[in-house]
Amino acid sequence: MSLNNLMLNVEGLIKEFGNFRALDGADISVKEGKILGLAGPNGSGKTTFINVVSGVYKPNGGKIFFNGKSIYKLEPHKIVHLGLNRTFQVPKPLSGLTVEQNVKVAAVYGSKEGNTKDKINSALSSVELDNVKHKEASSLTSAQQKLLGLARALATNPKMLLIDEIAAGLNQHELKRIADMLIKLNKFGITMIVVEHLMSFLDILTDDVVVMNAGVNLFRGSIKEASMNEKVVEVFLGR
Amino acid sequence: MFEYTVLAGIMYGLYFGLVGIGLNLIFGVMRMINLAHGDFIMLGAFLAYWLFHLFGINPLFVIAISCVVFLFLGIAFYYIFVPRLLKSKDPEMLSFILFFGLSQVIEAIIILSFGNNQRSIPSNTFGHSTFSIFGNRFPISWLIVTIVAIVVFIAVYWYFYHTKLGYATRAIMASRDESLVSGINVNRVSAFAFGIGLILASIAGIFSFFMMGAAYPSMGTNLTVISFAIIVLGSLGNPMGTIIGGLIYGLAIMFMQTYLSSWSNLLPYLLLIAVMLFKPEGLIGKTVRSA
Amino acid sequence: MQELLEISNLEAGYGLIKVLWGANLAVKQNECVVLLGVNGAGKTTLLKTVVGLLKVWKGKVTFDSNDITYLRPDIRIANGIAYMSELAIFPNLTVEENLKLGGYFKGDKENKKRMEKLYQYFPDLKEYKHKMGGSLSGGQRKMLGVAKTLMSNPKLVIMDEPSSGLSPKFVKRVIEVLNMFHEEEKVAMLIAEQNISFLDFAEKTYILDGGKIIFEGSVSELKSNNIIREAYFGITH
Amino acid sequence: MLKKRIGSFGIILIIALIFIFLPFVYNNQSFLFNMMLYIALAEGLNIIYGFTGYLPFGYVGFFGAGAYSASLAILFLHFPPLLSIFIGGMGALLVGVVLMPLLKLSGAYFAIANLAASQALYYIVANPNLESITHGPYGISLASVYNPHASYYTMLAVLVLSMIIVLFIRTSNFGLSLLAIKEDRITASLAGVNVAKARAIAWGLSAFIAGLSGASFAWYVSVFYPGTVFSLNISVIVIVFALFGGIGTIAGPLVGSLILYSFYNFIGISTPQYFQLLYGILIIVLVLFLPDGITSILQKRKIYVP
Amino acid sequence: GKNIPSVIKIGTLYASTGPFAKASESQFKGLKFWVHNVNSKGGVFVKAFKKKIPIKLIAYNDQSSTATAAAMYNQLITQDHANILVADFGSVLTSVAVPLAKEHRRLLFDVTGTGAKFFTPDNPYVVLTSLPTSGRWPYTLADFIIKHKINKIAIIYSSNDFDQSQAITLHNKLRKAGINIVYYNAVPSSTSNYAVLLHSIKAKNPNAVIEFGYPNNDIAFLQNLGSSGLKFNMVFTVFPGQLFKLLKSNVGEQGLAYTYTYPTPPLLRYNKVNLGVGIDEFEHAFKAYSGQSPNFLNVAGYNVGLIIKKTLETANRYNQLSFRKAISKFSGKVFTLNGLFMVNKKGAQIGEMLPIAQFVMKNSKLKMNIVYPEKMQTANAVYPAP
Ligand SMILES: Nc1ncnc2c1ncn2[C@@H]1O[C@H](COP(=O)(O)OP(=O)(O)OP(=O)(O)O)[C@@H](O)[C@H]1O
Ligand SMILES: Nc1ncnc2c1ncn2[C@@H]1O[C@H](COP(=O)(O)OP(=O)(O)OP(=O)(O)O)[C@@H](O)[C@H]1O
Ligand SMILES: [Mg+2]
Ligand SMILES: [Mg+2]
């Protein structure tokens, strides 16, 4: 595996909250154009991983390379400008603004390329929110707010997305729809890490998963292998 | 001199903890900034003044009366203002303006009815004697104020951590909506807490004469500002933290007066800014995650 | 058996927007009901209206043969309803304090006993009992929410998506725990869920769509309905 | 967008014309001056509060800093008044830069820290130990350059500038990014907004306007004390004016100041004893029944308020 | 054309709220009383018109705010065309009127605004009527201390214009006389607790403690002194002599006993006057008019009225500069219930010297003795205080 086509390469990442280590030396890498599934028991550090890589929290150690460039301790907006963006597990919309304005901010400030109007429209249509674009973001359901988060991320012309439990709380049918949506985005060349608990959902997207536990990666391989791995079953899937 | 300054600072500080604690309680429970806090202190002072001069009632007994008066006042104000305010987009900031209006009204009413004179209760109300700690002599009234402050703090602590009502109050501080669905009668508990906040302010007012010379109708604003400094020094939204804020304030003032008197009014504010920048959650606060 | 909760022709919404358009639903004593519905169907709105967080515009809610349509939330809770919202916790209180508030109407001793019992199922909570609720991970919060709701022993438990964000192991755990309380304490349950594992334990299901109930029936009836299977489970045959 | 900008320009033009010509028919210039002053301050406060949600309880700190920087430039450096007014703006800007770390705080914390900062500044300026620099508590006299007419029109220029800045923010993407920061800082930064820079710009502009206003005020009254230009009342009054009209628009603070300041004067004159009472009641009633300001009546009807 | 006005319009401001309200209202009441008096006699005699003309008082409420005051002074000058402009109480509210009056060439009758910088040689449009400029206040106090050879002096003052200029004057005069100043410190005007300060002062063992402050400061200072159990041979504060009732009700007679102050009318009883009534008669009439016995600021407000009256009686022409000229003409020749009226070229008051008084206990009642200067003395100072 040559380093060149690693889109994201994280080594030995450490994050402490007080004297508690939420990340304890996690190593995770993704090749350009791929989708990596990220799973693990609750509290294993998946969201923290995203928070640190996207610059929302400052790490306490380790290395983070994006496209060969270190983004360690870089400010979030700079990371966004390099082409890496994320969504939130608990949605964080710009509540007082309309759906369209939410996306507009990202389209204007996220990247210089492209026409703002086009970026807004294509981001909204990719997540199928164009019919509610004049609604206030606070009046959307939480699932819609997560999609809005994805739309904002898309409007910044990302090369890579970190997606945090975007499908939680959806029914099978809706899951399928979201999965198809992500696959389509991936086809357009967006590399992804997708955090999700439902293996059936990850299964549609990729065969490459990392399972984290207690702030480190426990397993990497295919979903099938994961479901047969003793430790993964023990801490994550349950018997 | 050093020893004297420390002791005076502690006593003065405990009193100022009392000055700030009601403001912090109301902020903690309702996320409302009671900009009229100082005016309620003033009302407490005027109540004590009138009861003393008309009926010769000792300030210590006024505490009991003010508990009743201000509890009712607090409950009434709560039901008039707060539920409506909470429906708006930014209750915290709007409360700021609303209570500014209230402070204007209170001040105006007091001036219209009693004039703008300074008033005080003679400092020898509790006797002429002084008392001494480690050979340092202090007015007896300071001892009484200190005891009152400590008793009040214990009572507040008891209320918060050993009564069901206090427990519910803390829950509302944490989340109003979750409290509703935990079976807490949020309005009633908050109204009561509002009343307690005002009672605490009024008690500080009753003893203002002995710590601050005189009381006058327009003294409120300044007291509100000082109270803010104190509660943030401790921890905003954590009433017990106010004691620490008060002590820091008291000691700081006394030390500055002793060693650098002309700068003494600057220090609390610099202290406040420093705390905010380096430990914005206050000296004993905790934070929750943002993402 | 007698109806414990009965909702008839319920209309409610936000501001000028009507979300529920005359929903009907009933839960019997000691019955387990799962409420399904696509995203945005109004499940959360329905549950909030039942506990009193939203005003009823029209219609009637009865609980334990009392009309509770216009009662305050805290009185409804005191009458024996326990509710877990989607966000579910007090962020500025510790895990243990959160749990205690779940048992607001109980004595300290009883709370302690129940807490220990719940800690057995959710060891994470025990480990973090002095941590602030707001610093927990998404899934840990859900566990806390579930445990908190079970702290009181209510007649009816209402939960809004208890499993979303939980790892598979803990989804199983939650179902196990709910089952246990259901059996041991005869608690009735009304659960809005999307996770099909919950169906195995439901005695009745409803589907909410566009603010109206469009299906009511047993799990087997549900599963045998082709249209629903397609719309909800994405299974096409 | 263009239409909205032109419409808003119209308002600014009208306001400017009114204040240019009004002194010829109505010669209580001080009243007009104060009116302009409060509008400019309310607009300046609007920049930071209306668009980013930071409530500068200590806004008067910039005002005082401006008044003092300008005065010291006149007294010590013998700069001409207009240049000194600019120095006043820069002085306030400098204070703004020093206080920049406060922007890390949020909500009530920020408001209170800012209040503390303004009080600290006041006590520094008023301290007798600094008498040789600030004249300490003795106050400043600018009798040598006293010129009510020139300072009146300078204030008008500051007013117009403040409204143009708000106009720009209101109709630009920059303004949208500020609103995004107001809603959620983290989300805004992940939309690519340089949060620190954007709010620093807003903060700086807001401070600059207050500084220019303070400087113009100093020139206009020409004798003042530290307590005059650092009075907490100025902050509170300006906040109330801005909120009364409605923040986040140009028209809101303008209308709020026009109505309330007139009220303050005319009602204040005819029923002085009851004025404070009426004023307080008015504020309470407003917050309870019209919390988004009077311009929100129009906004609720979907009418665009510039 | 010489058209004679039907009324003389006197414009003034007062504050009904805010920090200056109490003082301002008193001063205003004194002025109103004077207006009431002259109008009941058909007005004042205006020499320029050789005719008695009634007074019309136009007054606005500035609520202690300088910004409002500026607008109101302007209103008085430009809208109401007040013929005579009288400033509100104190330096702060007077400060904004000084440049305005100069700009509009209107003579400002400054009643109690004692700030030295109001009075400049290039400005003929201001005259201070009822108090000397604050820098002159401690002249007699300094003499008293020097004369009695009191050494080791502590001076504590509030950091504001009014108090600091007194402190500086006293400090300089005592230094020059070779008197040792053991403590010299400013405290913020907002200081309300002097307990620790008093102990710091005591540590220096001074014979006299001079406290210059606003009324609030004096009250807190005296109260803390009373309850601290500390004793000094001499204690001086500013306001018991001006706001006697206020201070007495707040610190009690015990608290005032044997302390020193500047006495002002009505504590000072000037009955031999050549303008207006003496203090006895004034006190009587004022009580009948308002139901209250007068305080110093009532006298000050009344006194400005007397000066206005004299001005109109003296000025040959009815314009502002003639008014100023008239004042210079009778300056030093007029003695009112407020003492000798004398202004210098800049308009600053230099006539009314403030004597030194001491409160003593006599038959367990508080009594005030004038102890200096000798020509006014009613008793010897009790020094050291018992
Ligand atoms: N606060 C609000 N203001 C206005 N409209 C709202 C609000 N909350 C929800 N809605 C609207 O009400 C409808 C129903 O929302 P609700 O949250 O009840 O759906 P749900 O079935 O719980 O969806 P989900 O599966 O996403 O939780 C949605 O169309 C939503 O946009
Ligand atoms: N700001 C914070 N302060 C304190 N502890 C934190 C903070 N953020 C995360 N943690 C802790 O770090 C651990 C990992 O949390 P994280 O949110 O990364 O888990 P997760 O893998 O995303 O879990 P889930 O699947 O439940 O979302 C948890 O124990 C959590 O309590
Ligand atoms: Mg997570
Ligand atoms: Mg929902």
Short mmCIF file of C-alpha atoms in Angstrom, two decimals, chain B residues 134-272:
data_model
loop_
_atom_site.label_atom_id
_atom_site.label_comp_id
_atom_site.label_asym_id
_atom_site.label_seq_id
_atom_site.Cartn_x
_atom_site.Cartn_y
_atom_site.Cartn_z
CA PHE B 134 -6.60 36.93 67.63
CA GLY B 135 -6.38 40.37 69.13
CA ASN B 136 -8.04 42.13 66.21
CA ARG B 137 -11.11 44.09 67.16
CA PHE B 138 -14.16 44.23 64.96
CA PRO B 139 -17.58 45.80 65.38
CA ILE B 140 -20.09 43.44 66.88
CA SER B 141 -22.40 44.00 63.94
CA TRP B 142 -19.86 42.31 61.69
CA LEU B 143 -19.97 39.22 63.77
CA ILE B 144 -23.73 39.13 63.54
CA VAL B 145 -23.71 39.66 59.79
CA THR B 146 -21.13 36.92 59.41
CA ILE B 147 -23.21 34.51 61.44
CA VAL B 148 -26.32 35.39 59.48
CA ALA B 149 -24.47 34.81 56.21
CA ILE B 150 -23.18 31.43 57.31
CA VAL B 151 -26.60 30.35 58.55
CA VAL B 152 -28.13 31.42 55.25
CA PHE B 153 -25.54 29.46 53.29
CA ILE B 154 -26.19 26.36 55.34
CA ALA B 155 -29.91 26.80 54.80
CA VAL B 156 -29.45 27.18 51.06
CA TYR B 157 -27.21 24.14 51.00
CA TRP B 158 -29.76 22.21 52.97
CA TYR B 159 -32.51 23.29 50.63
CA PHE B 160 -30.56 22.22 47.58
CA TYR B 161 -29.15 18.94 48.72
CA HIS B 162 -31.46 17.68 51.41
CA THR B 163 -34.96 18.65 50.43
CA LYS B 164 -37.08 17.27 47.67
CA LEU B 165 -37.91 20.77 46.50
CA GLY B 166 -34.25 21.68 46.29
CA TYR B 167 -33.59 18.51 44.41
CA ALA B 168 -36.27 19.39 41.92
CA THR B 169 -34.82 22.89 41.72
CA ARG B 170 -31.47 21.49 40.69
CA ALA B 171 -33.14 19.30 38.10
CA ILE B 172 -34.80 22.33 36.58
CA MET B 173 -31.43 24.07 36.52
CA ALA B 174 -30.14 21.16 34.45
CA SER B 175 -33.00 20.89 31.99
CA ARG B 176 -36.42 22.37 32.12
CA ASP B 177 -37.99 20.05 29.58
CA GLU B 178 -36.61 16.88 31.08
CA SER B 179 -37.82 18.03 34.47
CA LEU B 180 -41.33 18.41 33.13
CA VAL B 181 -41.38 14.81 32.03
CA SER B 182 -39.74 13.58 35.20
CA GLY B 183 -42.90 14.60 36.99
CA ILE B 184 -41.69 17.86 38.49
CA ASN B 185 -44.14 20.73 38.74
CA VAL B 186 -41.70 23.04 37.06
CA ASN B 187 -43.64 26.25 37.43
CA ARG B 188 -44.31 25.81 41.09
CA VAL B 189 -40.76 24.84 41.95
CA SER B 190 -39.31 27.67 39.86
CA ALA B 191 -41.67 30.22 41.35
CA PHE B 192 -40.58 29.11 44.78
CA ALA B 193 -36.94 29.34 43.75
CA PHE B 194 -37.57 32.83 42.43
CA GLY B 195 -39.05 33.73 45.77
CA ILE B 196 -36.03 32.31 47.56
CA GLY B 197 -33.75 34.30 45.28
CA LEU B 198 -35.54 37.48 46.30
CA ILE B 199 -35.54 36.52 49.97
CA LEU B 200 -31.78 36.09 49.81
CA ALA B 201 -31.43 39.49 48.16
CA SER B 202 -33.61 41.07 50.83
CA ILE B 203 -31.59 39.55 53.65
CA ALA B 204 -28.46 41.04 52.13
CA GLY B 205 -30.38 44.32 52.08
CA ILE B 206 -31.37 44.14 55.73
CA PHE B 207 -27.72 44.07 56.73
CA SER B 208 -26.46 46.49 54.11
CA PHE B 209 -26.44 49.28 56.69
CA PHE B 210 -23.77 47.62 58.75
CA MET B 211 -21.51 46.76 55.85
CA MET B 212 -22.09 49.62 53.44
CA GLY B 213 -23.02 52.63 55.54
CA ALA B 214 -26.36 53.71 54.19
CA ALA B 215 -29.08 52.57 51.85
CA TYR B 216 -30.66 54.74 49.18
CA PRO B 217 -33.15 54.09 46.38
CA SER B 218 -30.66 54.23 43.53
CA MET B 219 -28.10 51.90 45.09
CA GLY B 220 -29.35 48.91 43.11
CA THR B 221 -27.41 49.15 39.87
CA ASN B 222 -24.04 49.18 41.50
CA LEU B 223 -24.93 46.23 43.70
CA THR B 224 -26.15 44.26 40.71
CA VAL B 225 -22.86 44.82 38.95
CA ILE B 226 -20.84 43.73 41.96
CA SER B 227 -23.07 40.71 42.38
CA PHE B 228 -22.34 39.71 38.82
CA ALA B 229 -18.63 39.88 39.43
CA ILE B 230 -19.04 37.72 42.49
CA ILE B 231 -21.20 35.02 41.00
CA VAL B 232 -19.04 34.63 37.95
CA LEU B 233 -15.94 34.40 40.12
CA GLY B 234 -17.57 31.49 41.87
CA SER B 235 -19.47 29.79 39.12
CA LEU B 236 -22.42 31.09 37.19
CA GLY B 237 -25.47 28.97 37.83
CA ASN B 238 -23.99 27.30 40.89
CA PRO B 239 -25.31 29.06 43.98
CA MET B 240 -22.90 27.48 46.42
CA GLY B 241 -20.01 28.72 44.29
CA THR B 242 -21.10 32.24 45.12
CA ILE B 243 -19.57 31.89 48.57
CA ILE B 244 -16.16 31.43 47.02
CA GLY B 245 -16.77 34.37 44.71
CA GLY B 246 -17.76 36.52 47.67
CA LEU B 247 -14.71 35.56 49.66
CA ILE B 248 -12.38 36.32 46.79
CA TYR B 249 -14.07 39.63 46.28
CA GLY B 250 -13.95 40.54 49.97
CA LEU B 251 -10.33 39.58 50.42
CA ALA B 252 -9.29 41.29 47.21
CA ILE B 253 -10.98 44.53 48.18
CA MET B 254 -9.55 44.54 51.66
CA PHE B 255 -6.04 43.79 50.49
CA MET B 256 -6.17 46.43 47.84
CA GLN B 257 -7.50 48.94 50.36
CA THR B 258 -4.65 48.17 52.67
CA TYR B 259 -1.84 48.13 50.19
CA LEU B 260 -3.00 50.03 47.10
CA SER B 261 -6.14 51.79 48.14
CA SER B 262 -6.76 53.98 45.12
CA TRP B 263 -6.87 50.96 42.80
CA SER B 264 -9.14 48.89 45.00
CA ASN B 265 -12.20 49.15 42.80
CA LEU B 266 -10.34 47.89 39.76
CA LEU B 267 -9.27 44.57 41.16
CA PRO B 268 -12.54 42.64 41.27
CA TYR B 269 -13.10 43.35 37.63
CA LEU B 270 -9.64 42.32 36.56
CA LEU B 271 -10.05 39.20 38.63
CA LEU B 272 -13.34 38.54 36.96
#
